[in-house]
Coordinates of C-alpha atoms and ligand atoms in Angstrom, one line a residue:
Chain A
M8 CA -26.7 -6.8 9.1
R9 CA -26.5 -3.2 8.9
Y10 CA -23.5 -1.0 7.9
G11 CA -22.7 2.6 7.6
F12 CA -21.6 2.9 3.9
F13 CA -18.6 5.1 2.9
P14 CA -18.4 4.9 -0.9
G15 CA -15.4 7.1 -1.3
C16 CA -14.9 9.5 -4.3
T17 CA -14.1 7.2 -7.1
L18 CA -17.8 5.7 -6.6
E19 CA -19.3 8.9 -7.4
S20 CA -17.5 9.1 -10.7
A21 CA -14.8 7.1 -12.6
A22 CA -15.8 3.8 -10.6
K23 CA -19.7 4.5 -10.7
E24 CA -20.1 1.0 -11.7
L25 CA -18.8 -0.4 -8.3
M26 CA -21.4 1.8 -6.8
I27 CA -24.2 0.3 -8.9
S28 CA -23.0 -3.5 -8.3
T29 CA -22.1 -2.9 -4.5
K30 CA -25.5 -1.7 -4.2
K31 CA -27.1 -4.7 -5.9
V32 CA -25.3 -7.1 -4.4
A33 CA -25.6 -6.1 -1.0
A34 CA -29.4 -6.0 -1.6
A35 CA -29.3 -9.4 -3.1
L36 CA -27.4 -10.9 0.0
G37 CA -29.7 -9.0 2.4
I38 CA -26.7 -6.7 3.7
E39 CA -28.3 -3.0 4.6
L40 CA -26.0 -0.2 3.4
V41 CA -27.0 3.1 4.8
E42 CA -24.8 5.7 3.1
L43 CA -23.3 8.4 5.5
E44 CA -24.7 11.6 5.0
G45 CA -22.1 14.2 4.5
W46 CA -19.0 11.9 4.1
T47 CA -15.8 13.5 2.6
C48 CA -12.7 12.2 0.7
C49 CA -10.7 10.1 3.2
G50 CA -7.5 11.8 1.6
A51 CA -6.5 9.1 -0.4
S52 CA -3.1 8.8 1.3
H53 CA -2.2 12.3 0.3
I54 CA -3.5 14.8 2.7
Q55 CA -1.2 13.6 5.5
D56 CA 1.8 14.7 3.3
V57 CA 0.5 18.0 3.9
D58 CA -0.9 18.0 7.4
D59 CA -1.1 14.7 9.2
F60 CA -3.5 16.3 12.0
L61 CA -6.1 17.6 9.4
A62 CA -5.9 13.9 7.9
T63 CA -6.7 12.6 11.2
S64 CA -9.5 15.0 11.9
I65 CA -11.6 14.7 8.5
N66 CA -11.3 11.1 9.0
A67 CA -12.5 11.3 12.6
R68 CA -15.5 13.2 11.3
N69 CA -16.0 10.5 8.8
I70 CA -16.1 7.8 11.6
A71 CA -18.2 10.1 13.7
L72 CA -21.1 9.9 10.9
A73 CA -21.1 6.1 11.3
E74 CA -21.0 6.2 15.2
Q75 CA -24.1 8.5 14.7
L76 CA -25.7 5.4 13.1
D77 CA -24.4 3.1 15.7
A78 CA -23.4 0.8 12.7
P79 CA -20.0 -0.4 11.9
L80 CA -18.4 1.4 8.8
L81 CA -18.2 -0.4 5.6
T82 CA -16.1 0.7 2.4
V83 CA -15.4 -1.0 -0.9
C84 CA -11.7 0.7 -1.3
N85 CA -8.6 -0.4 0.1
T86 CA -7.2 3.0 0.4
C87 CA -10.4 4.5 2.1
T88 CA -10.2 1.5 4.5
L89 CA -6.5 2.1 5.5
M90 CA -7.1 6.0 5.8
L91 CA -10.0 5.5 8.2
R92 CA -8.2 2.7 10.1
T93 CA -5.2 4.6 10.7
A94 CA -7.1 7.6 12.0
K95 CA -8.9 5.3 14.5
Q96 CA -5.8 3.8 15.6
K97 CA -4.1 7.2 16.1
L98 CA -7.2 8.5 18.0
D99 CA -7.6 5.4 20.2
R100 CA -4.2 5.2 21.3
N101 CA -3.8 8.7 22.0
E102 CA -6.3 10.5 24.3
Q103 CA -4.6 13.7 23.8
L104 CA -4.8 13.7 20.2
K105 CA -8.4 12.7 20.4
K106 CA -9.2 15.7 22.7
R107 CA -7.6 17.9 20.2
V108 CA -9.2 16.6 17.2
N109 CA -12.7 16.5 19.0
Q110 CA -12.5 20.3 19.8
G111 CA -12.4 20.9 16.0
L112 CA -14.8 18.4 15.4
A113 CA -17.2 20.1 18.2
E114 CA -17.4 23.2 16.0
A115 CA -18.7 21.1 13.3
G116 CA -21.2 19.5 15.7
V117 CA -19.9 15.9 15.7
E118 CA -17.7 13.7 18.3
Y119 CA -15.5 10.9 17.7
R120 CA -16.0 8.4 20.2
G121 CA -14.4 5.3 18.9
T122 CA -17.3 2.9 19.1
V123 CA -17.6 1.6 15.7
E124 CA -15.2 -0.9 13.6
I125 CA -14.1 0.1 10.2
T126 CA -14.5 -3.1 7.6
H127 CA -14.2 -3.7 4.1
F128 CA -16.7 -5.3 1.9
L129 CA -14.2 -8.4 1.4
W130 CA -13.9 -8.8 5.1
V131 CA -17.7 -8.5 5.6
L132 CA -18.2 -11.4 3.2
V133 CA -15.7 -13.6 4.7
K134 CA -16.2 -12.9 8.4
D135 CA -19.8 -11.5 9.1
Y136 CA -21.6 -12.9 6.3
G137 CA -19.9 -16.2 5.8
L138 CA -18.8 -18.1 2.9
D139 CA -21.4 -21.1 3.4
R140 CA -24.1 -18.6 3.2
L141 CA -22.7 -16.7 0.3
K142 CA -22.5 -20.3 -1.3
E143 CA -26.1 -20.8 -0.7
K144 CA -27.0 -17.6 -2.6
V145 CA -25.0 -18.6 -5.7
K146 CA -27.4 -18.9 -8.6
R147 CA -24.6 -18.9 -11.3
P148 CA -21.4 -21.0 -10.3
L149 CA -18.6 -19.1 -12.2
E150 CA -17.5 -22.7 -13.2
G151 CA -14.5 -22.6 -15.9
L152 CA -13.8 -18.9 -15.1
K153 CA -10.0 -18.3 -14.1
V154 CA -9.5 -15.6 -11.9
A155 CA -6.6 -13.8 -10.9
N156 CA -7.1 -12.1 -7.3
F157 CA -5.2 -9.1 -7.2
Y158 CA -5.4 -8.0 -3.5
G159 CA -3.9 -4.2 -3.6
C160 CA -1.6 -3.1 -1.0
H161 CA -3.8 -1.2 1.4
I162 CA -6.3 -4.2 2.4
L163 CA -3.1 -6.1 3.6
R164 CA -0.5 -3.7 4.7
P165 CA 0.4 -2.4 7.2
P166 CA -0.7 -5.0 9.0
Q167 CA -0.4 -3.4 12.3
I168 CA -3.3 -1.3 11.2
M169 CA -5.2 -3.6 8.9
G170 CA -4.5 -7.0 10.5
F171 CA -7.2 -9.2 9.1
E172 CA -5.2 -11.8 7.5
N173 CA -1.4 -12.8 7.1
P174 CA -0.2 -10.2 4.6
L175 CA 2.5 -12.6 3.2
N176 CA -0.1 -15.0 2.3
P177 CA -3.5 -14.0 2.3
Q178 CA -6.3 -16.3 1.5
S179 CA -9.6 -14.2 1.7
M180 CA -10.0 -13.4 -2.1
E181 CA -9.3 -17.0 -3.2
R182 CA -11.9 -18.1 -0.7
V183 CA -14.6 -15.8 -2.0
A184 CA -13.7 -16.7 -5.7
E185 CA -13.9 -20.2 -4.8
A186 CA -17.5 -19.9 -3.1
L187 CA -18.6 -18.4 -6.1
G188 CA -17.5 -21.3 -8.2
A189 CA -14.6 -19.8 -9.8
E190 CA -11.0 -21.1 -10.3
C191 CA -8.1 -19.3 -8.8
V192 CA -4.7 -18.8 -10.6
D193 CA -1.6 -18.2 -8.6
F194 CA 0.4 -15.6 -10.1
D195 CA 3.6 -13.5 -9.2
Q196 CA 2.1 -10.3 -8.8
R197 CA -0.8 -11.4 -6.8
L198 CA 0.2 -9.2 -4.0
A199 CA 1.8 -6.5 -5.7
C200 CA 1.3 -2.7 -5.8
C201 CA -0.9 -1.1 -8.5
G202 CA 1.2 2.1 -8.2
F203 CA -2.1 4.4 -8.5
H204 CA -0.7 6.6 -5.8
A205 CA 2.2 7.7 -7.7
V206 CA 0.6 7.8 -11.2
F207 CA 1.4 11.4 -11.6
P208 CA 4.9 11.7 -10.0
A209 CA 6.0 8.4 -11.2
E210 CA 4.4 7.9 -14.3
K211 CA 6.8 5.9 -16.2
E212 CA 7.4 3.5 -13.2
V213 CA 3.8 3.1 -12.7
M214 CA 3.1 2.2 -16.3
K215 CA 5.7 -0.4 -16.5
L216 CA 4.5 -1.7 -13.4
T217 CA 0.9 -1.9 -14.8
G218 CA 2.2 -3.9 -17.4
I219 CA 3.9 -6.4 -15.5
N220 CA 0.6 -6.9 -13.2
C221 CA -1.5 -7.7 -16.1
L222 CA 1.3 -9.8 -17.7
S223 CA 1.8 -11.8 -14.8
S224 CA -1.9 -12.7 -14.4
K225 CA -2.3 -13.5 -18.1
D226 CA 0.9 -15.7 -18.1
A227 CA -0.5 -17.5 -15.3
G228 CA -3.8 -18.3 -17.6
A229 CA -6.0 -16.1 -16.0
D230 CA -9.4 -14.9 -17.9
C231 CA -9.4 -12.0 -15.8
L232 CA -8.1 -10.0 -12.9
V233 CA -10.4 -9.1 -9.9
T234 CA -9.4 -6.5 -7.1
P235 CA -11.2 -5.4 -4.0
C236 CA -9.9 -1.9 -4.6
P237 CA -11.4 0.5 -7.1
L238 CA -8.1 2.4 -7.3
C239 CA -6.4 -0.8 -8.2
Q240 CA -9.0 -1.5 -10.8
M241 CA -8.9 2.0 -12.3
Q242 CA -4.9 1.7 -12.4
L243 CA -5.1 -1.7 -14.4
D244 CA -8.1 -1.1 -16.5
M245 CA -7.9 2.8 -17.4
Y246 CA -4.4 2.9 -18.0
Q247 CA -3.8 -0.4 -19.6
P248 CA -3.9 1.1 -23.2
D249 CA -1.1 3.5 -22.1
A250 CA 0.8 0.9 -20.4
Q251 CA 0.7 -1.5 -23.3
R252 CA 3.0 1.0 -25.2
G253 CA 5.7 -0.1 -23.3
F254 CA 5.4 -3.9 -24.0
D255 CA 5.6 -5.9 -27.4
Q256 CA 3.6 -8.6 -25.9
D257 CA -0.4 -8.4 -25.6
I258 CA -1.1 -7.3 -21.9
T259 CA -4.9 -6.8 -22.4
V260 CA -6.6 -8.4 -19.7
P261 CA -10.2 -7.6 -18.3
I262 CA -10.2 -6.3 -14.8
L263 CA -13.2 -6.6 -12.4
H264 CA -14.2 -5.3 -9.2
L265 CA -14.9 -7.9 -6.5
P266 CA -18.6 -7.1 -6.1
Q267 CA -19.3 -7.5 -9.8
L268 CA -17.6 -11.0 -9.6
V269 CA -19.8 -11.8 -6.6
G270 CA -22.8 -10.3 -8.7
L271 CA -22.4 -12.5 -11.6
A272 CA -22.5 -15.6 -9.2
L273 CA -25.6 -14.0 -8.0
G274 CA -27.1 -14.4 -11.3
F275 CA -27.0 -10.4 -12.3
E276 CA -26.3 -9.9 -16.0
P277 CA -22.8 -8.0 -16.8
A278 CA -24.8 -5.0 -18.0
E279 CA -26.6 -4.9 -14.9
L280 CA -23.3 -4.6 -12.9
G281 CA -21.7 -1.9 -15.0
I282 CA -19.2 -4.0 -16.5
G283 CA -19.8 -2.3 -19.9
R284 CA -18.2 0.7 -18.2
H285 CA -14.8 -0.9 -18.3
I286 CA -12.1 0.0 -20.8
V287 CA -10.8 -3.4 -21.5
D288 CA -14.1 -5.0 -22.4
A289 CA -14.8 -8.1 -20.4
I290 CA -18.2 -8.9 -21.8
P291 CA -17.2 -11.2 -24.6
L292 CA -15.2 -13.2 -22.1
L293 CA -18.0 -13.5 -19.9
R294 CA -20.4 -14.2 -22.6
K295 CA -18.0 -17.2 -23.7
K296 CA -17.4 -18.3 -20.0
L297 CA -20.8 -18.0 -18.0
V298 CA -23.9 -19.8 -18.8
T299 CA -26.8 -17.5 -20.0
A300 CA -24.6 -14.5 -19.8
Chain B
M6 CA 7.0 -33.6 8.4
D7 CA 10.3 -35.3 8.7
T8 CA 12.3 -33.1 6.2
V9 CA 12.5 -29.6 5.2
T10 CA 13.5 -28.4 1.6
L11 CA 15.4 -25.2 1.1
R12 CA 15.9 -24.2 -2.4
I13 CA 18.6 -21.6 -2.6
K14 CA 19.5 -19.4 -5.3
R15 CA 23.4 -19.9 -5.9
Y16 CA 26.0 -17.6 -7.7
D17 CA 29.6 -17.8 -7.8
G18 CA 30.5 -14.8 -9.6
V19 CA 29.7 -16.2 -13.1
K20 CA 26.6 -18.2 -13.4
E21 CA 23.5 -18.6 -11.2
W22 CA 21.7 -21.7 -10.4
Y23 CA 19.1 -22.9 -7.8
Q24 CA 20.2 -26.0 -5.4
E25 CA 18.3 -27.7 -3.3
Y26 CA 19.2 -29.1 0.3
Q27 CA 17.1 -31.3 2.4
L28 CA 17.3 -31.1 6.3
P29 CA 15.8 -33.1 9.0
Y30 CA 12.9 -31.0 10.4
E31 CA 13.8 -29.8 14.1
K32 CA 11.2 -27.9 15.8
G33 CA 11.7 -24.4 17.2
K34 CA 14.5 -23.3 15.2
T35 CA 15.4 -20.3 13.3
L36 CA 16.0 -19.8 9.4
L37 CA 19.8 -18.9 10.3
Y38 CA 20.2 -22.1 12.2
S39 CA 19.1 -23.8 8.9
L40 CA 21.4 -22.0 6.7
T41 CA 24.4 -22.6 9.3
K42 CA 23.5 -26.4 9.4
I43 CA 23.6 -26.6 5.4
R44 CA 27.2 -24.6 5.5
E45 CA 28.3 -27.1 8.4
E46 CA 26.9 -30.4 7.4
L47 CA 26.0 -30.4 3.8
D48 CA 27.9 -27.9 1.8
P49 CA 30.7 -25.6 2.9
T50 CA 30.6 -23.6 -0.3
L51 CA 27.4 -22.2 0.5
T52 CA 27.9 -18.4 1.2
F53 CA 25.8 -16.2 3.4
S54 CA 26.3 -13.5 6.1
A55 CA 25.4 -13.3 9.6
A56 CA 27.3 -12.2 13.0
C57 CA 25.4 -11.2 16.1
R58 CA 22.5 -13.7 15.7
H59 CA 20.5 -11.2 17.5
A60 CA 18.8 -8.7 15.1
I61 CA 21.3 -6.2 15.8
C62 CA 24.2 -6.3 13.1
G63 CA 21.7 -6.6 10.2
S64 CA 23.8 -8.7 8.4
C65 CA 21.6 -11.8 7.7
A66 CA 18.6 -10.5 5.5
V67 CA 17.6 -13.1 2.7
R68 CA 14.4 -13.3 0.7
V69 CA 12.3 -16.5 1.4
N70 CA 9.5 -17.1 -1.1
G71 CA 9.8 -13.6 -2.4
N72 CA 9.7 -11.7 1.1
A73 CA 12.7 -10.4 2.9
F74 CA 13.4 -11.7 6.5
L75 CA 16.3 -11.4 8.9
A76 CA 17.4 -15.0 9.2
C77 CA 18.3 -14.7 12.8
K78 CA 15.1 -13.4 13.9
T79 CA 12.7 -15.5 11.8
S80 CA 11.1 -18.7 13.1
L81 CA 11.5 -21.6 10.5
D82 CA 8.2 -22.9 11.8
Q83 CA 6.6 -19.8 11.2
L84 CA 7.9 -19.8 7.5
L85 CA 6.7 -23.0 6.7
E86 CA 3.4 -22.2 8.4
T87 CA 2.8 -18.9 6.5
F88 CA 3.6 -20.3 3.2
E89 CA 2.0 -23.7 3.9
T90 CA 4.7 -25.7 2.6
E91 CA 7.7 -27.9 3.4
R92 CA 9.8 -26.3 0.7
L93 CA 11.2 -22.8 0.9
T94 CA 13.1 -20.6 -1.9
L95 CA 15.8 -18.6 -0.5
E96 CA 17.1 -15.9 -2.5
P97 CA 19.7 -12.9 -2.0
L98 CA 18.0 -9.2 -1.3
N99 CA 16.4 -7.6 -4.1
N100 CA 17.9 -4.4 -5.4
F101 CA 21.5 -5.0 -4.5
P102 CA 24.4 -6.3 -6.4
V103 CA 24.8 -10.0 -5.5
I104 CA 28.6 -10.8 -4.6
R105 CA 28.0 -14.5 -4.1
D106 CA 25.0 -16.6 -3.3
L107 CA 23.3 -14.8 -0.6
V108 CA 25.7 -12.0 0.1
V109 CA 24.9 -8.7 -1.3
D110 CA 27.1 -5.9 -1.9
W111 CA 26.8 -2.9 0.5
E112 CA 29.4 -0.7 -0.7
P113 CA 27.2 1.1 -3.4
K114 CA 24.3 1.7 -0.8
L115 CA 26.5 3.4 1.5
E116 CA 27.8 5.8 -1.1
R117 CA 24.4 6.7 -2.1
M118 CA 23.5 7.2 1.6
K119 CA 26.1 10.3 1.6
A120 CA 23.5 12.1 -0.3
V121 CA 21.5 13.0 2.8
R122 CA 24.5 14.1 4.7
P123 CA 23.9 11.1 7.4
W124 CA 25.7 12.9 10.2
L125 CA 24.9 15.5 12.6
I126 CA 25.3 18.9 11.5
P127 CA 25.9 20.4 14.9
S128 CA 23.8 23.7 16.0
E129 CA 25.2 26.3 18.3
D130 CA 23.5 25.3 21.3
G131 CA 26.5 23.1 22.6
D132 CA 30.0 22.2 21.7
P133 CA 31.7 19.0 21.4
S134 CA 33.6 19.6 24.7
E135 CA 30.6 20.6 26.6
G136 CA 28.3 18.1 24.8
F137 CA 24.9 18.6 23.4
R138 CA 21.8 18.6 25.8
Q139 CA 18.5 16.8 24.5
S140 CA 15.5 16.8 26.4
P141 CA 13.8 13.4 26.9
E142 CA 10.9 14.7 24.6
D143 CA 13.5 15.6 21.7
F144 CA 15.3 12.4 22.1
R145 CA 12.0 10.3 21.7
K146 CA 11.8 11.7 18.3
I147 CA 14.9 9.8 17.1
A148 CA 14.5 6.6 19.4
S149 CA 12.7 4.8 16.9
P150 CA 14.8 6.0 13.5
T151 CA 17.8 5.3 15.3
D152 CA 16.8 1.4 15.7
C153 CA 17.6 0.9 12.3
I154 CA 20.2 -1.9 12.0
L155 CA 21.0 -1.2 8.0
C156 CA 19.7 -4.6 7.2
G157 CA 18.3 -3.8 3.7
I158 CA 15.1 -5.4 4.0
C159 CA 13.5 -2.2 3.1
S160 CA 15.4 -1.8 0.0
S161 CA 14.7 -5.2 -1.0
E162 CA 11.0 -4.8 -0.7
C163 CA 10.6 -1.1 -2.0
G164 CA 8.0 -1.0 -4.8
Q165 CA 9.6 2.1 -6.2
L166 CA 13.0 1.0 -6.1
S167 CA 12.4 -2.1 -7.7
L168 CA 11.0 -0.1 -10.9
N169 CA 13.9 2.6 -10.5
Q170 CA 17.3 1.8 -9.0
E171 CA 18.6 5.2 -9.8
G172 CA 16.0 7.8 -9.5
Y173 CA 15.0 6.9 -5.9
L174 CA 16.5 6.5 -2.4
D175 CA 16.3 3.4 -0.3
P176 CA 13.9 3.8 2.5
F177 CA 16.7 3.1 5.1
I178 CA 18.3 6.4 3.4
L179 CA 15.2 8.4 3.9
N180 CA 15.2 7.2 7.3
K181 CA 18.5 8.6 7.9
A182 CA 17.6 11.8 6.4
Y183 CA 14.6 12.0 8.7
R184 CA 16.5 10.6 11.6
F185 CA 18.8 13.6 11.5
A186 CA 16.1 16.3 10.3
V187 CA 14.4 15.8 13.5
D188 CA 17.5 15.6 15.8
S189 CA 17.0 18.8 17.9
R190 CA 20.8 19.0 17.9
D191 CA 20.9 19.2 14.3
A192 CA 21.3 22.9 13.0
A193 CA 20.2 22.1 9.2
P194 CA 17.3 19.9 8.6
E195 CA 17.0 21.1 4.9
E196 CA 20.5 19.8 4.0
H197 CA 19.3 16.3 4.9
I198 CA 15.8 16.8 3.4
R199 CA 16.6 18.6 0.1
P200 CA 18.7 15.8 -1.3
A201 CA 15.9 13.5 -0.5
L202 CA 13.4 15.6 -2.5
E203 CA 15.7 15.7 -5.4
K204 CA 16.1 12.0 -5.4
G205 CA 12.3 11.3 -5.9
L206 CA 10.9 11.8 -2.5
W207 CA 7.3 12.0 -4.0
K208 CA 7.8 9.0 -6.1
C209 CA 7.2 6.6 -3.4
L210 CA 4.2 4.2 -4.3
H211 CA 2.5 3.9 -0.9
C212 CA 2.9 0.2 -1.1
M213 CA 3.7 -0.1 2.6
E214 CA 6.2 -2.9 1.9
C215 CA 8.8 -1.1 4.0
V216 CA 6.6 -0.6 7.2
T217 CA 5.3 -4.2 6.8
K218 CA 8.6 -5.8 6.6
C219 CA 11.1 -3.7 8.6
P220 CA 12.2 -5.9 11.5
K221 CA 12.4 -2.9 13.7
E222 CA 9.0 -1.7 12.8
I223 CA 10.0 1.8 11.9
D224 CA 7.3 3.8 10.6
L225 CA 9.0 4.5 7.4
A226 CA 6.0 5.6 5.7
G227 CA 5.0 8.0 8.5
E228 CA 8.6 9.5 8.2
N229 CA 8.1 9.7 4.4
A230 CA 5.1 11.9 4.8
Y231 CA 6.9 14.0 7.6
L232 CA 9.7 14.7 5.1
R233 CA 7.2 15.9 2.4
Q234 CA 5.5 17.9 4.8
A235 CA 8.8 19.6 5.9
S236 CA 9.8 20.0 2.1
I237 CA 6.6 21.9 1.5
Q238 CA 7.4 24.2 4.6
M239 CA 10.8 24.7 3.1
G240 CA 8.8 26.1 0.1
E241 CA 9.0 23.3 -2.2
R242 CA 5.4 23.3 -3.4
D243 CA 5.8 23.5 -7.0
N244 CA 6.4 19.8 -8.0
K245 CA 3.9 17.2 -9.1
G246 CA 3.8 15.3 -5.9
A247 CA 3.1 18.5 -3.7
R248 CA 0.6 19.9 -6.1
H249 CA -1.6 16.4 -6.3
A250 CA -1.5 16.4 -2.5
Y251 CA -2.9 20.2 -2.4
A252 CA -5.3 19.4 -5.0
F253 CA -6.9 16.8 -2.3
V254 CA -6.7 19.3 0.6
E255 CA -8.3 22.0 -1.4
D256 CA -11.0 19.6 -2.7
V257 CA -12.2 18.6 0.4
K258 CA -12.2 21.9 2.1
S259 CA -14.2 23.4 -1.0
K260 CA -16.7 20.5 -1.6
G261 CA -15.8 17.8 0.8
R262 CA -15.2 15.3 -2.2
L263 CA -12.4 15.1 -5.0
N264 CA -12.9 16.6 -8.4
E265 CA -11.4 13.9 -10.7
V266 CA -12.1 16.5 -13.7
T267 CA -9.9 19.1 -12.3
L268 CA -7.3 16.9 -10.5
P269 CA -4.8 16.2 -13.3
M270 CA -4.9 20.1 -14.3
K271 CA -4.0 20.9 -10.8
T272 CA -1.2 18.3 -10.6
E273 CA 0.3 18.5 -13.9
G274 CA -0.6 22.2 -15.2
F275 CA -2.2 22.9 -18.7
V276 CA 0.4 21.6 -20.9
S277 CA 0.9 18.1 -19.6
T278 CA -2.9 17.6 -19.1
M279 CA -3.1 18.3 -22.8
N280 CA -1.2 15.1 -23.6
R281 CA -3.6 13.3 -21.6
I282 CA -6.5 14.2 -24.1
P283 CA -6.5 10.5 -25.5
F284 CA -6.9 9.0 -22.2
A285 CA -9.6 11.6 -21.1
L286 CA -11.8 11.0 -24.2
R287 CA -11.4 7.0 -23.4
L288 CA -12.8 7.7 -20.2
I289 CA -15.6 10.2 -21.4
R290 CA -16.5 7.6 -23.8
K291 CA -17.3 5.1 -21.0
G292 CA -18.7 7.4 -18.7
K293 CA -16.0 7.2 -16.5
I294 CA -15.7 11.0 -16.2
N295 CA -18.0 13.5 -17.2
P296 CA -16.2 16.9 -17.9
L297 CA -19.4 19.1 -17.0
H298 CA -19.8 17.4 -13.8
M299 CA -19.3 19.5 -10.7
P300 CA -19.5 18.0 -7.5
R301 CA -21.8 19.6 -5.0
E302 CA -21.1 20.5 -1.5
V303 CA -21.3 17.8 1.0
E304 CA -23.8 17.9 3.4
G305 CA -22.2 19.7 6.4
I306 CA -19.5 21.4 4.5
E307 CA -19.5 24.3 6.9
G308 CA -18.4 22.0 9.6
V309 CA -15.7 20.4 7.5
R310 CA -14.2 24.2 6.9
K311 CA -14.2 24.7 10.5
I312 CA -12.3 21.4 11.0
Y313 CA -9.8 22.9 8.7
E314 CA -9.8 26.4 10.9
H315 CA -9.1 24.2 13.8
A316 CA -6.3 22.0 12.1
Q317 CA -4.7 25.3 11.1
G318 CA -4.2 26.3 14.6
V319 CA -2.9 23.1 15.8
K320 CA 0.0 23.0 13.4
E321 CA 2.5 20.8 14.9
P322 CA 5.3 19.0 12.7
Ligands
LIG428 S1 23.0 -12.1 12.6 FE1 22.9 -10.0 13.0 S2 21.1 -9.3 12.6 FE2 20.9 -11.4 12.1

């Protein structure tokens, strides 16, 4: 199993722990990740607000880099996945657009052909790798750990572009968590938005949403919240102390990246997965809940 | 499965309660069929609205297990399958005042809609007696937005509106602004766009609920992006949303990747950024940001810049 790895900007700085944990987990599972050389930011759902054609063009270039490797493109970020898949869908459905985009790409010495798929780590686990195989790799079942699976918008919506599972009642996160031995809790905000993309222009609303999201998982009895998206993770973790100011109740809940949850079950120690880098400390909880952690 | 249970939120103008109705399961029926059956056979006081039964009048939208649907267009079987249950919870649309049971009040929404001047401001290229010609290509631009049936599903599901009823416009209202702004017969796109901008255009959370749930599959998120682009072209660049978007455009051009350290400064300016010092210190302590880190140029950055140059030449709204 070999993929063209598109880390996305956050993995280089604020979510470096996701780079660390993704690489360790992939290696332990025998998934080969080849980082695309010269990848650029996907536009993070913003560049199309200035120039749609430019947004499509830069992602055509990113996808072309994976085509050069002749490997599916894998991301660990919901928004990167949506941005890349949006560009791909536009290009594959519109010959004229593809031609015009490729004129620009030609000057950069690359060509978009439309030959590779764009996928996300979560989908790879469920579909390409398989949960039975994943189960066999579990060294430390996460028994007794109650997780709230927070999908994040862009891995589900819009389904016309994402299309992996029913956005109204997805199950992939629960199936992975259960394969790892964890217990899933159902909570109101399971499919909610984290608000990250509007945290500057709509700070007040987004802080409120952050508090609601955290509280919802806590009220359902979760020990921690897990997400397949670094932007959701950042919003819910980094801004949690700010969001707390708007709430009387304690909203504190640790927020893990999906590959970190997988890594814990594969037997890695929290520190090895960069869990110590989170703003809300998850380590005391994991020490209490996990054998030998 | 012999029976289906519909648990319906009731409201009589004073109090609210949930009431359960059991119906014999029948294959191949719509949600509206079930509601009608309850009213005809079990409880004549149950109030809901519907008229055309063909996804045209837009009056039958309700929420099922937290998600809005057109009752006449939605298969009961599909709902039972999606939610893996024999019991569904029905509620009126979110973000609307409720009149009774499942019926919501459209009056205030239509009043709000006037803000974007949802009518044609005619250009000089025609007159009412001669009519206004439009090429097929120009017509195609308004074909999808005019599919809107004002069902209110987008309002119900909108992430921003759910947090902020006053400071943001309903997606169907933004659709109206778009619909007239791109109409070749309209002489004053700005008059539709500016009110949208003033009512929080950049506050959209990008949650994609509207595009996901719209029964007419209107690309509401794409339209929103168009309105923002158009507002920038009108010269409205000095706001947090536009500055934030430009920060991405500029960083990709200069280095290929985002510089998270300079992003808040570019978006908010110096003063607001200073208010974020406690936040920044918290991140620095955990190694989440390194203020001294300068991203290097990515391999092939000259090519990226050439792609930018090419895109400049292709400007097409
Ligand atoms: S009854 Fe007219 S849209 Fe459903």
